[in-house]
PDB file of C-alpha atoms in Angstrom:
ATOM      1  CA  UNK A   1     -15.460  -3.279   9.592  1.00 54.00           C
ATOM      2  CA  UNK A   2     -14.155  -6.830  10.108  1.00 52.00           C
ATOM      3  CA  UNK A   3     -16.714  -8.347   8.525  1.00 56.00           C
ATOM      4  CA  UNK A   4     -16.606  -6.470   5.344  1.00 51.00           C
ATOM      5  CA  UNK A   5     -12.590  -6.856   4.909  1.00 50.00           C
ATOM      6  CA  UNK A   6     -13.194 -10.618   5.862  1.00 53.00           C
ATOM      7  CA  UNK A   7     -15.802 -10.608   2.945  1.00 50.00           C
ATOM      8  CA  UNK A   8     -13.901  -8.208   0.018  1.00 52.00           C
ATOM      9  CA  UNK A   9     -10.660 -10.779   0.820  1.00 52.00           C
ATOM     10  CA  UNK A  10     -12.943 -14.304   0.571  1.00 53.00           C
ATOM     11  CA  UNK A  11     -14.590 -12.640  -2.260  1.00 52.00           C
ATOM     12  CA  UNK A  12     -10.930 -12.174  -4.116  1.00 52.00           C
ATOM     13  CA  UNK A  13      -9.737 -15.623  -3.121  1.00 52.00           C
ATOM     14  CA  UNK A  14     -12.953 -17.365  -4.987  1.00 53.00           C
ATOM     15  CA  UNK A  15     -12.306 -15.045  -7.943  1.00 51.00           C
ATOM     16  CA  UNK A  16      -8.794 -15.997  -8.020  1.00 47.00           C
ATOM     17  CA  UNK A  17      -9.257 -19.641  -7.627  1.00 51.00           C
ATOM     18  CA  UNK A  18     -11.959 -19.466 -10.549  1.00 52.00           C
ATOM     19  CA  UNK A  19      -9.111 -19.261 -12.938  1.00 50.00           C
ATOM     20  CA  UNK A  20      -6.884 -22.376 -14.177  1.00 54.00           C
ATOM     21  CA  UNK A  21      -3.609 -20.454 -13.932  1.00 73.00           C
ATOM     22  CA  UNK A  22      -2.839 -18.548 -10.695  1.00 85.00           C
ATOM     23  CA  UNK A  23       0.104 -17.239  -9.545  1.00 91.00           C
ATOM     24  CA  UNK A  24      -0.151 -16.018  -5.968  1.00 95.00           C
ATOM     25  CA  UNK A  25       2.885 -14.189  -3.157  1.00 96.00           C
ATOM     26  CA  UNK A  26       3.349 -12.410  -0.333  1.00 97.00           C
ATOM     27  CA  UNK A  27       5.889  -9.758  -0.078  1.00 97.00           C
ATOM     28  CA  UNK A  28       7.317  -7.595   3.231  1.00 98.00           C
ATOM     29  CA  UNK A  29       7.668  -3.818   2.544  1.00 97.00           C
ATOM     30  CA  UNK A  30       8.939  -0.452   4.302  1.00 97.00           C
ATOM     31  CA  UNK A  31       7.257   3.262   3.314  1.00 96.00           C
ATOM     32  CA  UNK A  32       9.288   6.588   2.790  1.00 96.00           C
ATOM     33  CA  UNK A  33       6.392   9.048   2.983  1.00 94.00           C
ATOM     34  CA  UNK A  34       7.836  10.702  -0.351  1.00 94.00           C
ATOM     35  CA  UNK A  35       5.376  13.808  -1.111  1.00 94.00           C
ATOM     36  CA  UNK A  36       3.344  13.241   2.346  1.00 95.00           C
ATOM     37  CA  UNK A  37       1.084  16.766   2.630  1.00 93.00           C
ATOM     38  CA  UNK A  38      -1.038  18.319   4.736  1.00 92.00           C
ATOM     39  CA  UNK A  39      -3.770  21.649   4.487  1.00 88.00           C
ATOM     40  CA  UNK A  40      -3.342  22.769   8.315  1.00 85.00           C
ATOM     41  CA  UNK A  41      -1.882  26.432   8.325  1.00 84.00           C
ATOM     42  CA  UNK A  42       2.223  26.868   8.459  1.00 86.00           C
ATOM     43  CA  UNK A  43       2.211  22.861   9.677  1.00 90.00           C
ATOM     44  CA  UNK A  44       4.862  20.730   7.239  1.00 92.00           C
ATOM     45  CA  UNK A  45       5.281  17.042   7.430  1.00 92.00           C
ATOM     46  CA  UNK A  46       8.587  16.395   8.678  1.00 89.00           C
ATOM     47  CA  UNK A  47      10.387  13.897   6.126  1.00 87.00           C
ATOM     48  CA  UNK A  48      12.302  11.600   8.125  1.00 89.00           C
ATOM     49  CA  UNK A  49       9.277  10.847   9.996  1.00 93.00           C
ATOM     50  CA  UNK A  50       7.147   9.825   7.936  1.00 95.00           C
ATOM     51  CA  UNK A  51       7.857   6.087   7.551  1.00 96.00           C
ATOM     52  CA  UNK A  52       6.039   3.281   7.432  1.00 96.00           C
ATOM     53  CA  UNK A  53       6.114  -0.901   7.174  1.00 97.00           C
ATOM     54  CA  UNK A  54       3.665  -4.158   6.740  1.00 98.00           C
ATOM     55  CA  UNK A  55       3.165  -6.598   4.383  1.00 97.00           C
ATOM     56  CA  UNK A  56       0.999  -8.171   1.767  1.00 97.00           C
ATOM     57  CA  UNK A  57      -0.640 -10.906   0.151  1.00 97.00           C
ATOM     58  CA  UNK A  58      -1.554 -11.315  -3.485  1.00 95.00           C
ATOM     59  CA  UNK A  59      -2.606 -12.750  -6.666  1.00 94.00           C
ATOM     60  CA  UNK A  60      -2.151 -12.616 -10.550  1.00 92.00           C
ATOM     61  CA  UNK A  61      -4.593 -13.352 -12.625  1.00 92.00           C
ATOM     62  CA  UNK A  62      -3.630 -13.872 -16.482  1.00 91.00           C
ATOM     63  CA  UNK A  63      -5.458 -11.790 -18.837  1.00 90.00           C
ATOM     64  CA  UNK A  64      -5.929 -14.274 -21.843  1.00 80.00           C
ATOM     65  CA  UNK A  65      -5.833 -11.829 -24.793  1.00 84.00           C
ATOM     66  CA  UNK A  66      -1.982 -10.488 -24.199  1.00 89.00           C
ATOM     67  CA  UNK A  67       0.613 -12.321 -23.396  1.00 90.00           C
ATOM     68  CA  UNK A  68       2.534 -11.218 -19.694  1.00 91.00           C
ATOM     69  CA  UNK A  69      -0.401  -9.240 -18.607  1.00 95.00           C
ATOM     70  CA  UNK A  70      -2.314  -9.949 -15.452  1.00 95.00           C
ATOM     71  CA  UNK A  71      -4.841  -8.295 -12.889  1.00 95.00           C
ATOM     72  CA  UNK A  72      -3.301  -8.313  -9.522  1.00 95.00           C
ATOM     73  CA  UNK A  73      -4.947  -8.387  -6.678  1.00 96.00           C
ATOM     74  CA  UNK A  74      -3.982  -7.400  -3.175  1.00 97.00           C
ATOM     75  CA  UNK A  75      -5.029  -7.336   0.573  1.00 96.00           C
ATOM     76  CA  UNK A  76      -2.238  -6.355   2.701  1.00 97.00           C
ATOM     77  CA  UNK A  77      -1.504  -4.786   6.445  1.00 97.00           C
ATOM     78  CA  UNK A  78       0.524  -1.113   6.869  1.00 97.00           C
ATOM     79  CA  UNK A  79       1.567   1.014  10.129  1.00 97.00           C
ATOM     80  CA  UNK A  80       1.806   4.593   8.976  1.00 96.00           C
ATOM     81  CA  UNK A  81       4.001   6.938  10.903  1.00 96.00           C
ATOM     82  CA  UNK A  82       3.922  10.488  10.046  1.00 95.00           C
ATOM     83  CA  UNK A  83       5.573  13.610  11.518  1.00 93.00           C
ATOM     84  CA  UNK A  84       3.780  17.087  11.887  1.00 91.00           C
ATOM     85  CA  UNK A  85       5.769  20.565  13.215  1.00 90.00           C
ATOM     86  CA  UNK A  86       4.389  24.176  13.061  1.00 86.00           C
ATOM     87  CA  UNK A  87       6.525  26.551  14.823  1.00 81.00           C
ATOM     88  CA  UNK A  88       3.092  28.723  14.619  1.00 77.00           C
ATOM     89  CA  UNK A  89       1.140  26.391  16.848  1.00 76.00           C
ATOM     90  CA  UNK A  90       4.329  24.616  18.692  1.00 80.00           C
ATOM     91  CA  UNK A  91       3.688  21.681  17.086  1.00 82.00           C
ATOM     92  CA  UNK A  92       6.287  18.861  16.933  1.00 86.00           C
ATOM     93  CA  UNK A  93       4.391  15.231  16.918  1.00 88.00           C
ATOM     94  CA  UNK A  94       4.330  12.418  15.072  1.00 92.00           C
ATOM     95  CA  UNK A  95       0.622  10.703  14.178  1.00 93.00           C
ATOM     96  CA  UNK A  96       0.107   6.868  13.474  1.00 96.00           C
ATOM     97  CA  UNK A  97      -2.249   4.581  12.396  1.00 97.00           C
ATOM     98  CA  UNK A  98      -2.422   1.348  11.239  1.00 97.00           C
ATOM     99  CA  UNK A  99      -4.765   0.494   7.912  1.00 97.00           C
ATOM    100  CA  UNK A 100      -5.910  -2.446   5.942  1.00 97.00           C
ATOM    101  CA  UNK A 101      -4.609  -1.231   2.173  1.00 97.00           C
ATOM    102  CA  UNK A 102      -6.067  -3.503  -1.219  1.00 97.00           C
ATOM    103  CA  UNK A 103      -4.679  -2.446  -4.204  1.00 97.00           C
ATOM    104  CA  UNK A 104      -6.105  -4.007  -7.889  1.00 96.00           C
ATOM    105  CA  UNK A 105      -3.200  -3.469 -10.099  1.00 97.00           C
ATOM    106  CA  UNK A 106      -2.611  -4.076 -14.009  1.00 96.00           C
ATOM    107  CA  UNK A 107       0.529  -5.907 -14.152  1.00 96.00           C
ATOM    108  CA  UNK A 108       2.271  -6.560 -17.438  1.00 97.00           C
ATOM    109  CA  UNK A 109       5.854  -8.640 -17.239  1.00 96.00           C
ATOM    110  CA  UNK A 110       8.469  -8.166 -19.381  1.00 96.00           C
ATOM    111  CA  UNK A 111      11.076 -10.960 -20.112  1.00 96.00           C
ATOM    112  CA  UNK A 112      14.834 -10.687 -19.939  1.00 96.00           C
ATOM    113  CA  UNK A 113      15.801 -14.242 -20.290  1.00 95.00           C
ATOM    114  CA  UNK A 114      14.201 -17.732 -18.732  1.00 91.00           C
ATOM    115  CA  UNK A 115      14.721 -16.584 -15.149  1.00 95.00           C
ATOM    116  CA  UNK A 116      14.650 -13.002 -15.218  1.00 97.00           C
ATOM    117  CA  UNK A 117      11.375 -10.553 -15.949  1.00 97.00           C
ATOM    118  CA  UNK A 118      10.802  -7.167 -15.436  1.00 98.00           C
ATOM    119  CA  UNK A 119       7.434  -5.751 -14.828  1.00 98.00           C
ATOM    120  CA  UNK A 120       5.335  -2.598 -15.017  1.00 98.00           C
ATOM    121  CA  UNK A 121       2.060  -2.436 -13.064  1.00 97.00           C
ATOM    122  CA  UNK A 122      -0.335   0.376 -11.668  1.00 97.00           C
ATOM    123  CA  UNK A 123      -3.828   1.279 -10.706  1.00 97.00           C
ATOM    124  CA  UNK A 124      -6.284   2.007  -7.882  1.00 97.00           C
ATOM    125  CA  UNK A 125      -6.320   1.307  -4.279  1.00 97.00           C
ATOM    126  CA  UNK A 126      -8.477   1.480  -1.452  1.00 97.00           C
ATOM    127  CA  UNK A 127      -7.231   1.162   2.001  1.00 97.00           C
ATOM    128  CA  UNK A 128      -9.304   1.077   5.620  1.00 97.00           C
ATOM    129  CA  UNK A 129      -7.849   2.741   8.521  1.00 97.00           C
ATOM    130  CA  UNK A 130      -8.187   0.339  11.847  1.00 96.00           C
ATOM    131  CA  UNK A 131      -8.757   1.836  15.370  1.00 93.00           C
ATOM    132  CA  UNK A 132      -7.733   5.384  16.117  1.00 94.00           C
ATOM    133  CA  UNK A 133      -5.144   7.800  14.808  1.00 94.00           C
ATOM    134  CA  UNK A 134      -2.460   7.855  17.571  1.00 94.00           C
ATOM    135  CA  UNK A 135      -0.638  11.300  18.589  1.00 89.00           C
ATOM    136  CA  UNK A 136       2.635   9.436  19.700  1.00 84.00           C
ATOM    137  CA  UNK A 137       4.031  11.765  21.836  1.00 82.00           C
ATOM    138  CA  UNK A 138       0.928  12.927  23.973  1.00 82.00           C
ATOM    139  CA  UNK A 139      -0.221   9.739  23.708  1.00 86.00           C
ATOM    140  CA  UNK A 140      -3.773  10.986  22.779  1.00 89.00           C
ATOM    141  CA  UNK A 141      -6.326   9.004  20.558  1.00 92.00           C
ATOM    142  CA  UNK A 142      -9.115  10.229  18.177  1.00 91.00           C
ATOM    143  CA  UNK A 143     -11.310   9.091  15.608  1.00 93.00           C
ATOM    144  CA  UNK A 144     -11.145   9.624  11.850  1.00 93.00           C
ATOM    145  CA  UNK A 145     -13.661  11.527   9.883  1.00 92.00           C
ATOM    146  CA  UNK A 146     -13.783   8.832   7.606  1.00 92.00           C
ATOM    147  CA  UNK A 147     -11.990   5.418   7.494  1.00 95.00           C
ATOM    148  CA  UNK A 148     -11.683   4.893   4.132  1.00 97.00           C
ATOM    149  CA  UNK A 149      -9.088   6.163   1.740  1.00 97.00           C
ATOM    150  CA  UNK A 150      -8.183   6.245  -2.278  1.00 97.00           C
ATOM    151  CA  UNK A 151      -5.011   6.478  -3.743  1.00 97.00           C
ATOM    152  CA  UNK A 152      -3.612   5.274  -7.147  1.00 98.00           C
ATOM    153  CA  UNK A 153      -0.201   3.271  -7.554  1.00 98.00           C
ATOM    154  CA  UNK A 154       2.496   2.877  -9.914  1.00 98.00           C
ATOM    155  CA  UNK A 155       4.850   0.684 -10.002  1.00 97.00           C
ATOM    156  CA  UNK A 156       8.539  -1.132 -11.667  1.00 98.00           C
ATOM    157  CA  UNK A 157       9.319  -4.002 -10.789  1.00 98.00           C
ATOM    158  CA  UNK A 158      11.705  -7.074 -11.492  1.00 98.00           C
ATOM    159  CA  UNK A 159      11.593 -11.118 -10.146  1.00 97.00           C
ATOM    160  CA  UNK A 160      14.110 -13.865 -10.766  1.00 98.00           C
ATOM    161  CA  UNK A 161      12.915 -17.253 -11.228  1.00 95.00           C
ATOM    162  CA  UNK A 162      14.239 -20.062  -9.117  1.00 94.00           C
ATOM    163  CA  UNK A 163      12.164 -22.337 -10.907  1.00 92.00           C
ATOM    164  CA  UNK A 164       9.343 -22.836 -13.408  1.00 88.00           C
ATOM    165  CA  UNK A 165       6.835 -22.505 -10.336  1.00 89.00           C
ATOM    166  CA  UNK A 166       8.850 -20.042  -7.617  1.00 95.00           C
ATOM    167  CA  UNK A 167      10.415 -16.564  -7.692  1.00 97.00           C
ATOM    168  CA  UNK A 168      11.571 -13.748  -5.914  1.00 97.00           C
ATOM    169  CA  UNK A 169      10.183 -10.046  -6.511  1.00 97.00           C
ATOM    170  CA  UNK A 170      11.012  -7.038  -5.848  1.00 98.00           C
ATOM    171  CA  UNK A 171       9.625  -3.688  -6.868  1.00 97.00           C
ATOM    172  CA  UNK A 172       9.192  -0.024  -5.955  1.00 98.00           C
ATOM    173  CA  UNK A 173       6.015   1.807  -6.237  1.00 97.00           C
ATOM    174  CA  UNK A 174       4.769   5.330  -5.608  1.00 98.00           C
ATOM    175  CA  UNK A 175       1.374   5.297  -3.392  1.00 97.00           C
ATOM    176  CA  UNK A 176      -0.241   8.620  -4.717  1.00 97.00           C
ATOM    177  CA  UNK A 177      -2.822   9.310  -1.767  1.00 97.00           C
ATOM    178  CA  UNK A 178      -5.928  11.319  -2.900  1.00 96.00           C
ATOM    179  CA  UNK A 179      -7.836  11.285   0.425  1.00 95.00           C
ATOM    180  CA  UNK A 180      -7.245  13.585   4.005  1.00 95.00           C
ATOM    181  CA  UNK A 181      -7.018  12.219   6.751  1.00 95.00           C
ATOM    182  CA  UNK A 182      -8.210  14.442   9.882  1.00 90.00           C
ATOM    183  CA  UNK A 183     -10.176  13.812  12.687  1.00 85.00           C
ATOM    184  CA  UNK A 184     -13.569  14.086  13.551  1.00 76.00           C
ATOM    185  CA  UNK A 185     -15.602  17.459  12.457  1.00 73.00           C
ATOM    186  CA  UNK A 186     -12.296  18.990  11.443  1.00 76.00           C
ATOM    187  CA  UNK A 187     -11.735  20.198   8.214  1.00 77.00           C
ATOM    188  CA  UNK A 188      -7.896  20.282   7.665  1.00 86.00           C
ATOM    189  CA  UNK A 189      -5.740  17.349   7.781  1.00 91.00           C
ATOM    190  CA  UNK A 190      -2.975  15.151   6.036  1.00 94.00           C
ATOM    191  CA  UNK A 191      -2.723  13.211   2.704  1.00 95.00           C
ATOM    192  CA  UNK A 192      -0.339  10.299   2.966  1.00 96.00           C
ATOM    193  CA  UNK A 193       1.790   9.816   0.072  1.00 96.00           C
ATOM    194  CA  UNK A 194       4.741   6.979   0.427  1.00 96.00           C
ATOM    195  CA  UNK A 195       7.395   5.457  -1.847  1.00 97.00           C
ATOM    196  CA  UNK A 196       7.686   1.931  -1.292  1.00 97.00           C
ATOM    197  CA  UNK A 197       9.896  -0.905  -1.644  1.00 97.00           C
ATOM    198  CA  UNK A 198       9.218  -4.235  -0.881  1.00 97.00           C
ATOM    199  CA  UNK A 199      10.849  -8.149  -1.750  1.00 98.00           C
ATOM    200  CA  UNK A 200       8.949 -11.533  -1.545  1.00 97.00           C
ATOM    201  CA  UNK A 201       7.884 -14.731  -3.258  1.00 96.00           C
ATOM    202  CA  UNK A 202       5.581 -15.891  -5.729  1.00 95.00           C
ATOM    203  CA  UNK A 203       4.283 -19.381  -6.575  1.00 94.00           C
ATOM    204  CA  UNK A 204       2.533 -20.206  -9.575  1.00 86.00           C
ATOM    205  CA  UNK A 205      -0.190 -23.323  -9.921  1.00 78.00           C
TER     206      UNK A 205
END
């Protein structure tokens, strides 16, 4: 698994650094699992438990036939948190896991004045859970049935310029999740769906 997230990012890099005019950022962000589901019988997710935090790398890639609009791609690190309680089964836990999550958004800015933009930007992402899914209050591990989920995000955005090269951005997006996560041989589980905010930098070159 290492080895093919070490070659999808070094693969993105050498496509981004192909192009003349790149801008690339990082940005911190925290989750609000905002529409967070799951198929078990009578279990809920319990809403302020579902949480989660990490951060991000990324790059924009100018798309030469419109003006303001880039591809942007990401390759970022998340710790999901999610709650679970059934009064049916006496269930009151939380389960984590931590996951690799690379979004390839179309971004398209919007300009307010020489420093300030807003933006607009959505599409796919894939993310890779990494080790186990945690039970955090028995303490008990287990595998996934699969490793890899899908999910599709949209976003609004806005970043101030400090200068021509450097700004700060902010944005919220909506992570719509379309894949369960469960455990091995099972066939009920949870799909992960998060609002997220997040605030960073950008350089262009």
């Amino acid at each position: 698994m290492k080895k093919i997230i070490s070659i999808i990012c070094l693969a993105v890099t050498a496509a981004t650094l192909a192009f003349s005019e790149v801008t690339f950022g990082f940005r911190g962000f925290g989750d609000f699992g905002a529409g967070t589901s799951t198929n078990i019988e009578n279990t809920s997710t319990e809403t302020k438990k579902n949480w989660g935090y990490g951060g991000s790398v990324f790059g924009k890639i100018p798309i030469s036939v419109v003006e303001n609009l880039y591809v942007q791609p990401e390759v970022g690190f998340m710790h999901n948190s999610i709650g679970l309680k059934s009064s049916k089964y006496n269930l009151n836990s939380t389960l984590s896991y931590n996951s690799i999550v690379m979004p390839v958004l179309i971004n398209y800015g919007i300009p307010i004045n020489q420093s300030f933009l807003l933006f607009v930007e959505g599409g796919p992402q894939v993310s890779f859970i990494t080790g186990d899914l945690k039970d955090d209050k028995s303490k008990t591990t287990s595998d996934p049935d699969s490793r890899i989920l899908f999910s599709a995000i949209a976003d609004i955005g806005a970043s101030y310029a400090f200068s021509p090269a450097m700004a700060l951005v902010t944005d919220l997006r909506y992570d719509l999740g379309f894949t369960t996560i469960k455990t091995e041989n099972a066939s009920e589980g949870v799909i992960p769906r998060g609002l997220n905010f997040s605030a960073g930098f950008h350089v262009k070159f």
